[in-house]
Short mmCIF file of C-alpha atoms and ligand atoms in Angstrom, two decimals:
data_model
loop_
_atom_site.label_atom_id
_atom_site.label_comp_id
_atom_site.label_asym_id
_atom_site.label_seq_id
_atom_site.Cartn_x
_atom_site.Cartn_y
_atom_site.Cartn_z
CA MET S 6 -0.67 32.36 -39.26
CA ILE S 7 2.10 32.08 -36.68
CA LEU S 8 5.36 34.00 -36.41
CA VAL S 9 8.46 31.93 -35.63
CA THR S 10 11.75 33.60 -34.66
CA GLY S 11 15.02 31.78 -35.34
CA GLY S 12 13.36 29.37 -37.75
CA ALA S 13 16.53 28.86 -39.81
CA GLY S 14 18.45 27.44 -36.84
CA PHE S 15 18.60 23.85 -35.65
CA ILE S 16 15.40 23.49 -33.61
CA GLY S 17 13.52 26.33 -35.32
CA SER S 18 13.96 24.82 -38.78
CA ASN S 19 12.87 21.39 -37.54
CA PHE S 20 9.83 23.10 -36.00
CA VAL S 21 8.90 24.97 -39.21
CA LEU S 22 9.27 21.79 -41.30
CA ASP S 23 7.16 19.77 -38.83
CA TRP S 24 4.57 22.53 -38.58
CA LEU S 25 4.02 22.75 -42.32
CA ALA S 26 3.97 18.96 -42.63
CA GLN S 27 1.17 18.78 -40.07
CA SER S 28 -0.95 21.86 -40.64
CA ASP S 29 -2.08 24.22 -43.35
CA GLU S 30 -1.38 27.26 -41.21
CA SER S 31 1.27 29.58 -42.66
CA VAL S 32 4.48 30.57 -40.91
CA ILE S 33 6.39 33.85 -41.01
CA ASN S 34 9.96 32.95 -40.24
CA LEU S 35 12.00 35.87 -38.88
CA ASP S 36 15.69 35.03 -38.69
CA LYS S 37 18.81 37.17 -38.72
CA LEU S 38 20.86 34.39 -40.35
CA THR S 39 23.80 34.53 -37.98
CA TYR S 40 26.44 31.84 -38.43
CA ALA S 41 23.85 29.43 -36.93
CA GLY S 42 21.07 30.25 -39.41
CA ASN S 43 21.04 28.09 -42.50
CA LEU S 44 18.43 28.26 -45.25
CA ASP S 45 19.65 24.91 -46.55
CA ASN S 46 17.69 23.53 -43.59
CA LEU S 47 14.53 24.85 -45.24
CA SER S 48 15.32 23.93 -48.86
CA THR S 49 12.45 21.40 -49.02
CA ILE S 50 9.94 24.23 -48.43
CA ALA S 51 11.68 26.86 -50.57
CA ASN S 52 8.71 26.91 -52.96
CA ASP S 53 5.99 26.51 -50.34
CA SER S 54 3.87 29.67 -50.29
CA ARG S 55 2.85 28.93 -46.68
CA HIS S 56 6.40 29.78 -45.58
CA ILE S 57 7.31 33.46 -45.59
CA PHE S 58 10.97 33.93 -44.80
CA VAL S 59 12.12 37.34 -43.59
CA ARG S 60 15.72 38.09 -42.83
CA GLY S 61 15.84 40.37 -39.80
CA ASP S 62 16.68 40.90 -36.17
CA ILE S 63 14.25 40.31 -33.30
CA GLY S 64 15.64 43.56 -31.88
CA ASP S 65 14.47 45.55 -34.91
CA THR S 66 11.29 46.88 -33.34
CA ALA S 67 10.10 48.61 -36.52
CA LEU S 68 10.49 45.45 -38.60
CA VAL S 69 8.83 43.20 -36.01
CA GLY S 70 6.00 45.73 -35.56
CA SER S 71 5.37 45.91 -39.30
CA LEU S 72 5.38 42.10 -39.65
CA LEU S 73 2.88 41.76 -36.80
CA ALA S 74 0.65 44.48 -38.23
CA GLU S 75 0.77 43.07 -41.76
CA TYR S 76 0.38 39.34 -41.07
CA ARG S 77 -1.59 39.46 -37.79
CA PRO S 78 -0.26 36.15 -36.40
CA ARG S 79 -2.25 34.37 -33.70
CA ALA S 80 0.96 33.31 -31.97
CA VAL S 81 4.69 33.98 -31.75
CA VAL S 82 7.04 31.05 -31.13
CA HIS S 83 10.38 32.48 -30.01
CA PHE S 84 13.45 30.33 -30.78
CA ALA S 85 15.92 33.03 -31.87
CA ALA S 86 18.96 33.13 -29.62
CA GLU S 87 22.68 32.75 -29.40
CA SER S 88 22.75 29.13 -28.28
CA HIS S 89 26.30 27.79 -27.86
CA VAL S 90 27.77 27.74 -24.35
CA ASP S 91 31.42 27.71 -25.51
CA ARG S 92 30.84 30.83 -27.63
CA SER S 93 29.22 32.56 -24.65
CA ILE S 94 32.39 31.93 -22.65
CA LEU S 95 34.58 33.38 -25.40
CA GLY S 96 32.32 36.36 -26.12
CA PRO S 97 29.23 36.97 -23.99
CA ALA S 98 28.20 40.29 -25.58
CA ALA S 99 26.16 38.82 -28.44
CA PHE S 100 24.31 36.65 -25.91
CA ILE S 101 23.22 39.67 -23.90
CA GLU S 102 22.34 41.56 -27.08
CA THR S 103 20.12 38.88 -28.63
CA ASN S 104 18.91 36.75 -25.72
CA VAL S 105 18.24 39.56 -23.25
CA THR S 106 17.89 42.86 -25.14
CA GLY S 107 16.53 41.17 -28.26
CA THR S 108 13.90 39.27 -26.30
CA PHE S 109 12.98 42.47 -24.45
CA LYS S 110 12.52 44.39 -27.71
CA LEU S 111 10.53 41.54 -29.20
CA LEU S 112 8.29 41.49 -26.14
CA GLU S 113 7.71 45.23 -26.45
CA ALA S 114 6.71 44.92 -30.11
CA VAL S 115 4.45 41.95 -29.31
CA ARG S 116 2.86 43.77 -26.38
CA ALA S 117 1.99 46.75 -28.59
CA TYR S 118 0.49 44.42 -31.22
CA TRP S 119 -1.41 42.38 -28.63
CA ASN S 120 -2.86 45.55 -27.11
CA SER S 121 -4.19 46.51 -30.54
CA LEU S 122 -6.07 43.24 -31.02
CA PRO S 123 -9.85 42.95 -30.53
CA ALA S 124 -10.75 41.14 -27.28
CA THR S 125 -11.36 37.68 -28.76
CA GLU S 126 -8.14 37.69 -30.79
CA GLY S 127 -6.26 39.11 -27.83
CA SER S 128 -7.37 36.37 -25.46
CA SER S 129 -6.49 33.55 -27.85
CA PHE S 130 -3.08 35.06 -28.75
CA ARG S 131 0.01 33.27 -27.38
CA PHE S 132 3.70 34.14 -27.00
CA LEU S 133 5.65 30.91 -26.55
CA HIS S 134 9.20 31.35 -25.27
CA VAL S 135 11.56 28.45 -25.98
CA SER S 136 14.12 28.08 -23.22
CA THR S 137 16.56 25.66 -21.67
CA ASP S 138 17.14 23.44 -18.65
CA GLU S 139 20.50 25.20 -18.17
CA VAL S 140 18.76 28.02 -16.28
CA TYR S 141 18.43 25.63 -13.31
CA GLY S 142 22.20 25.15 -12.97
CA SER S 143 24.03 21.94 -12.16
CA LEU S 144 22.58 18.89 -10.32
CA GLU S 145 24.38 16.76 -7.75
CA PRO S 146 24.68 13.09 -8.83
CA ASP S 147 21.86 11.86 -6.57
CA ALA S 148 19.58 14.92 -6.79
CA PRO S 149 16.12 14.57 -8.38
CA PRO S 150 15.69 16.05 -11.89
CA PHE S 151 14.73 19.71 -12.38
CA THR S 152 11.04 20.51 -12.01
CA GLU S 153 9.29 23.74 -12.99
CA THR S 154 9.74 25.00 -9.42
CA THR S 155 13.50 24.37 -9.16
CA ALA S 156 15.27 27.63 -8.29
CA TYR S 157 17.19 29.32 -11.09
CA ALA S 158 21.01 29.07 -10.79
CA PRO S 159 22.51 29.75 -14.24
CA ASN S 160 26.28 29.21 -14.44
CA SER S 161 27.39 30.30 -17.93
CA PRO S 162 26.85 33.60 -19.75
CA TYR S 163 24.56 31.64 -22.10
CA SER S 164 22.37 30.23 -19.35
CA ALA S 165 22.36 33.55 -17.48
CA SER S 166 21.14 35.31 -20.63
CA LYS S 167 18.41 32.69 -21.13
CA ALA S 168 17.42 32.99 -17.45
CA ALA S 169 17.10 36.75 -17.89
CA SER S 170 14.89 36.26 -20.93
CA ASP S 171 12.69 33.78 -19.02
CA HIS S 172 12.24 36.35 -16.25
CA LEU S 173 11.33 39.07 -18.75
CA VAL S 174 8.73 36.82 -20.37
CA ARG S 175 7.30 35.94 -16.97
CA SER S 176 7.14 39.63 -16.02
CA TYR S 177 5.24 40.55 -19.20
CA HIS S 178 2.53 38.12 -18.16
CA HIS S 179 2.35 39.23 -14.54
CA THR S 180 2.61 42.94 -15.25
CA TYR S 181 0.82 43.39 -18.58
CA GLY S 182 -1.23 40.21 -18.86
CA LEU S 183 0.51 39.11 -22.08
CA PRO S 184 -0.56 35.48 -22.67
CA VAL S 185 2.81 33.78 -22.47
CA LEU S 186 3.99 30.17 -22.23
CA THR S 187 7.56 29.07 -21.46
CA THR S 188 9.20 25.72 -22.18
CA ASN S 189 12.53 24.69 -20.64
CA CYS S 190 14.04 21.81 -22.56
CA SER S 191 17.05 19.54 -22.18
CA ASN S 192 19.74 18.87 -24.83
CA ASN S 193 18.34 18.28 -28.30
CA TYR S 194 19.91 16.30 -31.13
CA GLY S 195 18.83 15.34 -34.65
CA PRO S 196 18.94 16.61 -38.25
CA TYR S 197 20.33 20.07 -39.08
CA HIS S 198 22.30 20.31 -35.81
CA PHE S 199 25.22 22.71 -36.31
CA PRO S 200 28.52 20.80 -35.96
CA GLU S 201 29.87 22.93 -33.13
CA LYS S 202 27.62 21.00 -30.71
CA LEU S 203 28.75 17.67 -29.24
CA ILE S 204 26.76 15.11 -31.27
CA PRO S 205 27.18 16.57 -34.79
CA LEU S 206 30.79 17.53 -34.02
CA ILE S 207 31.61 13.95 -33.09
CA LEU S 208 29.86 12.58 -36.20
CA THR S 209 31.58 14.97 -38.59
CA ASN S 210 35.02 14.72 -36.96
CA ALA S 211 34.83 10.92 -36.81
CA ARG S 212 34.22 10.60 -40.52
CA ALA S 213 36.94 13.15 -41.30
CA GLY S 214 39.45 11.08 -39.29
CA LYS S 215 39.88 13.88 -36.75
CA ALA S 216 40.13 13.78 -32.95
CA LEU S 217 36.87 13.37 -31.02
CA PRO S 218 37.25 15.96 -28.22
CA VAL S 219 35.81 15.00 -24.84
CA TYR S 220 35.98 17.78 -22.25
CA GLY S 221 37.54 16.92 -18.88
CA ASP S 222 36.77 13.38 -17.70
CA GLY S 223 33.70 13.00 -19.95
CA GLN S 224 31.55 12.11 -16.93
CA GLN S 225 29.28 15.16 -17.25
CA VAL S 226 25.64 14.14 -17.69
CA ARG S 227 23.14 15.57 -20.17
CA ASP S 228 19.50 14.50 -20.72
CA TRP S 229 19.06 13.97 -24.46
CA LEU S 230 15.88 14.54 -26.46
CA TYR S 231 15.31 13.97 -30.18
CA VAL S 232 14.50 17.31 -31.80
CA GLY S 233 11.23 16.05 -33.33
CA ASP S 234 9.98 15.26 -29.82
CA HIS S 235 10.86 18.78 -28.69
CA CYS S 236 8.90 20.20 -31.66
CA ALA S 237 5.90 18.02 -30.78
CA ALA S 238 6.06 19.25 -27.18
CA ILE S 239 6.07 22.89 -28.32
CA ARG S 240 3.04 22.24 -30.54
CA ARG S 241 1.18 20.68 -27.58
CA VAL S 242 2.05 23.56 -25.24
CA LEU S 243 1.08 26.13 -27.86
CA ALA S 244 -2.26 24.39 -28.43
CA ASP S 245 -3.31 23.65 -24.86
CA GLY S 246 -0.75 24.96 -22.37
CA ARG S 247 -2.10 27.05 -19.53
CA VAL S 248 -1.30 30.73 -19.97
CA GLY S 249 1.54 31.94 -17.73
CA GLU S 250 2.77 28.40 -17.06
CA VAL S 251 6.20 26.85 -17.51
CA TYR S 252 6.62 23.33 -18.93
CA ASN S 253 9.82 21.32 -18.65
CA VAL S 254 10.61 19.15 -21.69
CA GLY S 255 12.99 16.19 -21.54
CA GLY S 256 13.50 12.65 -22.69
CA TRP S 257 14.45 10.82 -19.46
CA ASN S 258 17.72 9.98 -21.22
CA GLU S 259 20.55 10.85 -18.85
CA LYS S 260 23.90 9.90 -20.37
CA THR S 261 27.49 10.81 -19.65
CA ASN S 262 29.22 12.59 -22.51
CA LEU S 263 31.68 9.71 -22.83
CA ASP S 264 28.81 7.22 -23.19
CA VAL S 265 27.22 9.42 -25.87
CA VAL S 266 30.49 9.62 -27.81
CA ARG S 267 31.00 5.86 -27.52
CA SER S 268 27.43 5.17 -28.70
CA LEU S 269 28.02 7.37 -31.74
CA CYS S 270 31.24 5.51 -32.54
CA THR S 271 29.48 2.14 -32.21
CA MET S 272 26.68 3.29 -34.51
CA LEU S 273 29.18 4.58 -37.08
CA ASP S 274 31.18 1.32 -36.86
CA LEU S 275 27.95 -0.45 -37.79
CA LEU S 276 26.56 1.86 -40.47
CA ASP S 277 29.77 3.22 -42.01
CA PRO S 278 32.68 0.97 -41.00
CA LYS S 279 36.19 2.18 -41.62
CA GLN S 280 38.31 0.63 -44.35
CA PRO S 281 40.84 -1.90 -43.01
CA GLY S 282 44.04 -0.19 -41.82
CA MET S 283 47.64 -0.95 -42.79
CA ASP S 284 47.54 -3.76 -40.24
CA GLY S 285 44.58 -5.31 -42.08
CA ALA S 286 42.25 -4.73 -39.13
CA VAL S 287 39.01 -2.71 -39.17
CA HIS S 288 39.48 -0.08 -36.47
CA SER S 289 36.75 1.53 -34.41
CA TYR S 290 36.00 5.25 -34.57
CA ALA S 291 36.34 5.11 -30.76
CA GLU S 292 40.13 5.09 -31.23
CA GLN S 293 39.81 8.79 -32.20
CA ILE S 294 38.43 9.77 -28.75
CA THR S 295 40.70 12.41 -27.19
CA PHE S 296 40.32 13.92 -23.72
CA VAL S 297 40.87 17.68 -23.85
CA GLU S 298 40.83 20.58 -21.39
CA ASP S 299 37.51 21.03 -19.63
CA ARG S 300 35.04 23.85 -20.37
CA PRO S 301 35.35 26.62 -17.73
CA GLY S 302 32.50 26.41 -15.22
CA HIS S 303 31.27 23.19 -16.84
CA ASP S 304 27.94 22.09 -15.34
CA ARG S 305 28.23 18.51 -14.13
CA ARG S 306 24.70 17.23 -14.61
CA TYR S 307 21.36 18.25 -16.10
CA ALA S 308 18.17 16.17 -15.92
CA ILE S 309 14.57 17.09 -16.58
CA ASP S 310 11.41 15.96 -14.85
CA ALA S 311 8.84 16.23 -17.67
CA ARG S 312 5.87 14.83 -15.73
CA LYS S 313 3.88 18.09 -15.74
CA LEU S 314 3.84 18.12 -19.54
CA GLU S 315 2.83 14.47 -19.62
CA ARG S 316 0.14 14.85 -16.94
CA GLU S 317 -1.45 18.05 -18.24
CA LEU S 318 -0.97 17.76 -21.98
CA GLY S 319 -0.33 14.07 -22.62
CA TRP S 320 3.06 14.64 -24.25
CA ARG S 321 5.62 11.86 -24.22
CA PRO S 322 8.74 11.46 -26.35
CA ALA S 323 8.27 9.11 -29.28
CA GLU S 324 11.98 8.32 -29.61
CA THR S 325 14.27 6.50 -27.23
CA PHE S 326 17.92 7.55 -27.18
CA GLU S 327 18.77 4.48 -29.28
CA THR S 328 16.15 5.10 -32.00
CA GLY S 329 16.84 8.84 -32.08
CA ILE S 330 20.59 8.38 -32.35
CA GLU S 331 20.24 5.86 -35.15
CA LYS S 332 17.98 8.27 -37.10
CA THR S 333 20.48 11.06 -36.50
CA VAL S 334 23.53 9.08 -37.60
CA ARG S 335 21.67 7.92 -40.72
CA TRP S 336 20.68 11.54 -41.46
CA TYR S 337 24.28 12.77 -41.25
CA LEU S 338 25.46 9.89 -43.45
CA ALA S 339 22.79 10.68 -46.04
CA ASN S 340 23.35 14.46 -45.98
CA GLU S 341 27.05 14.88 -46.64
CA GLU S 342 26.41 17.89 -48.85
CA TRP S 343 24.67 19.74 -46.01
CA VAL S 344 27.69 19.04 -43.80
CA ARG S 345 30.13 20.11 -46.55
CA ASN S 346 28.24 23.36 -47.12
CA VAL S 347 28.29 24.16 -43.42
CA GLN S 348 31.98 23.38 -43.09
CA SER S 349 32.93 25.41 -46.17
CA GLY S 350 30.70 28.34 -45.19
CA ASP S 351 28.82 27.92 -48.48
CA TYR S 352 25.48 27.68 -46.64
CA GLN S 353 25.69 31.43 -46.12
CA ASN S 354 25.18 32.08 -49.85
CA TRP S 355 21.55 31.70 -49.00
CA LEU S 356 19.92 34.20 -51.35
CA GLU S 357 21.27 32.82 -54.60
CA LYS S 358 20.78 29.22 -53.65
CA ASN S 359 17.25 28.90 -52.38
CA TYR S 360 15.34 32.05 -51.99
CA ALA S 361 15.84 34.33 -54.99
CA GLY S 362 12.62 36.30 -55.52
CA ARG S 363 10.79 34.81 -52.53
CA ASP S 364 10.28 37.75 -50.22
CA GLN S 365 10.71 41.42 -50.90
CA ARG S 366 12.00 42.13 -47.43
CA LYS S 367 15.05 40.02 -47.65
CA GLU S 368 18.36 41.70 -48.30
CA ARG S 369 21.74 40.51 -49.33
CA PRO S 370 23.92 39.61 -46.35
P1 LIG P 15 20.62 27.76 -33.15
O1 LIG P 15 21.83 28.50 -32.69
O2 LIG P 15 20.81 26.54 -33.98
O3 LIG P 15 19.65 28.73 -33.96
C1 LIG P 15 19.39 30.04 -33.55
C2 LIG P 15 18.72 30.77 -34.70
O4 LIG P 15 18.38 32.10 -34.26
C3 LIG P 15 19.63 30.93 -35.93
O5 LIG P 15 18.91 30.63 -37.11
C4 LIG P 15 20.04 32.39 -35.90
O6 LIG P 15 20.29 32.93 -37.19
C5 LIG P 15 18.81 33.03 -35.26
N1 LIG P 15 19.12 34.28 -34.58
C6 LIG P 15 20.14 34.55 -33.72
N2 LIG P 15 20.11 35.82 -33.32
C7 LIG P 15 19.02 36.38 -33.90
C8 LIG P 15 18.43 37.66 -33.85
N3 LIG P 15 18.97 38.65 -33.11
N4 LIG P 15 17.30 37.90 -34.54
C9 LIG P 15 16.75 36.92 -35.31
N5 LIG P 15 17.28 35.69 -35.42
C10 LIG P 15 18.40 35.42 -34.71
O7 LIG P 15 19.81 27.43 -31.82
P2 LIG P 15 18.92 26.14 -31.47
O8 LIG P 15 19.82 25.09 -30.92
O9 LIG P 15 18.03 25.83 -32.60
O10 LIG P 15 18.08 26.71 -30.25
C11 LIG P 15 16.85 27.41 -30.50
C12 LIG P 15 16.27 27.87 -29.16
O11 LIG P 15 16.06 26.73 -28.32
C13 LIG P 15 17.22 28.79 -28.39
O12 LIG P 15 16.43 29.77 -27.77
C14 LIG P 15 17.86 27.89 -27.35
O13 LIG P 15 18.21 28.61 -26.19
C15 LIG P 15 16.74 26.90 -27.08
N6 LIG P 15 17.15 25.56 -26.65
C16 LIG P 15 18.09 24.85 -27.36
C17 LIG P 15 18.40 23.56 -26.95
C18 LIG P 15 19.41 22.72 -27.72
O14 LIG P 15 19.74 21.63 -27.26
N7 LIG P 15 19.89 23.14 -28.89
C19 LIG P 15 17.77 23.01 -25.82
C20 LIG P 15 16.85 23.77 -25.12
C21 LIG P 15 16.51 25.04 -25.54
O1 LIG P 16 20.73 21.70 -22.00
C1 LIG P 16 20.22 22.41 -23.09
C2 LIG P 16 21.36 23.11 -23.81
O2 LIG P 16 22.07 22.10 -24.54
C3 LIG P 16 20.89 24.20 -24.75
O3 LIG P 16 20.26 25.21 -24.01
C4 LIG P 16 22.07 24.78 -25.54
O4 LIG P 16 21.61 25.74 -26.48
C5 LIG P 16 22.75 23.64 -26.28
O5 LIG P 16 23.89 24.13 -26.95
C6 LIG P 16 23.15 22.54 -25.30
O6 LIG P 16 24.21 23.00 -24.42
P1 LIG P 16 25.45 22.06 -24.02
O7 LIG P 16 26.57 22.90 -23.59
O8 LIG P 16 24.99 20.98 -23.09
O9 LIG P 16 25.71 21.38 -25.46
P2 LIG P 16 27.07 21.02 -26.22
O10 LIG P 16 26.69 20.17 -27.39
O11 LIG P 16 27.93 22.20 -26.45
O12 LIG P 16 27.82 20.09 -25.16
C7 LIG P 16 27.21 18.90 -24.66
C8 LIG P 16 28.15 18.33 -23.62
O13 LIG P 16 29.33 17.83 -24.29
C9 LIG P 16 28.65 19.35 -22.61
O14 LIG P 16 28.77 18.72 -21.35
C10 LIG P 16 30.03 19.75 -23.14
C11 LIG P 16 30.51 18.49 -23.83
N1 LIG P 16 31.38 18.68 -25.01
C12 LIG P 16 30.97 19.55 -25.97
C13 LIG P 16 31.74 19.76 -27.11
C14 LIG P 16 31.32 20.75 -28.17
C15 LIG P 16 32.54 17.94 -25.15
O15 LIG P 16 32.88 17.12 -24.27
N2 LIG P 16 33.28 18.12 -26.28
C16 LIG P 16 32.96 19.02 -27.25
O16 LIG P 16 33.71 19.17 -28.25
#
């Protein structure tokens, strides 16, 4: 049994689905179901008894303590967070509350549980903290990619809150001996990605005939990784990572935002071409690209050096940017109802739709 936090979000739900597809080990999924949590992501395992969904907050020490005591997980994989940089600029408070205070409270509950375990269970227990490359700040164009020893230099309230949580996790290992692992990953993309983030926003806006907003000059660089590869990396680190260590995760796929948006338009032109216009011509989705005001404090470049993970644990991404993007575009084309439910807010009617009668702890929102 493992406990996953934030398992109804983008990466967490992909992780839970992958986990149950590859192992018989059950998962307790603790998620508050904020705007970013979506049980539609987990509809294919709604009747799978190996998945125990609990609606709750990582900061609810009594709830977390009772889940740990009842289910006695051998590991906690911590995804739950406020994750969107633009939201952190508009309203940082929730980021401090969940990412910093929430992680602290979770660590306290886990420490108490871990202390109660017999020696053999205690030494095999793991707390895996899922974090981001944004803690390292912004790279100059010719600088080498971030390694695990790059100094922290977070620039947004989001990345500062994640940096704080990384430091707390590190301190719980050094001070209390809690067996922790931390992963710092680059930008993910793939199925179930909430359409506030660049790639799903472009795909959904393009098909709705809306503007495709590119911040500033569009020359900012991100290092893209298919979400399934991130999930595989987390499984490897959880299985064989060295306690107390940090592992960077990335796909060696540095792209400017403008190139990403253009690639998405090209893929859509191929897989879902527009109807001919009044002029009789088939227009490209790229005509919808619109340059808009830049994000305040926008980091210019991120890039990850993932060689430690490859060297020590043999992990390598299975997808290239091209194969991952094609899978992603095909997924969004095939899952229009998921997109519609997110856009209409209907995905938040979670209890009635998927989970009626599944877990006594869940409450109506
Ligand atoms: P997401 O926003 O899609 O999902 C977050 C999930 O956490 C949601 O289901 C939400 O309901 C839940 N949640 C939020 N606050 C909670 C709380 N207080 N208690 C319990 N549950 C709560 O995020 P994501 O993109 O899936 O990211 C997951 C983790 O991975 C985050 O920690 C993020 O920092 C990290 N990360 C994300 C990326 C990326 O590209 N998306 C890259 C690297 C690291
Ligand atoms: O690097 C890892 C991080 O990647 C994660 O830790 C975060 O949780 C995740 O949200 C993501 O952060 P970004 O800010 O890089 O992702 P986002 O999709 O918001 O933006 C990607 C890039 O595209 C960024 O440079 C801003 C730009 N952008 C974004 C949006 C939403 C645009 O140009 N237009 C847009 O409309």
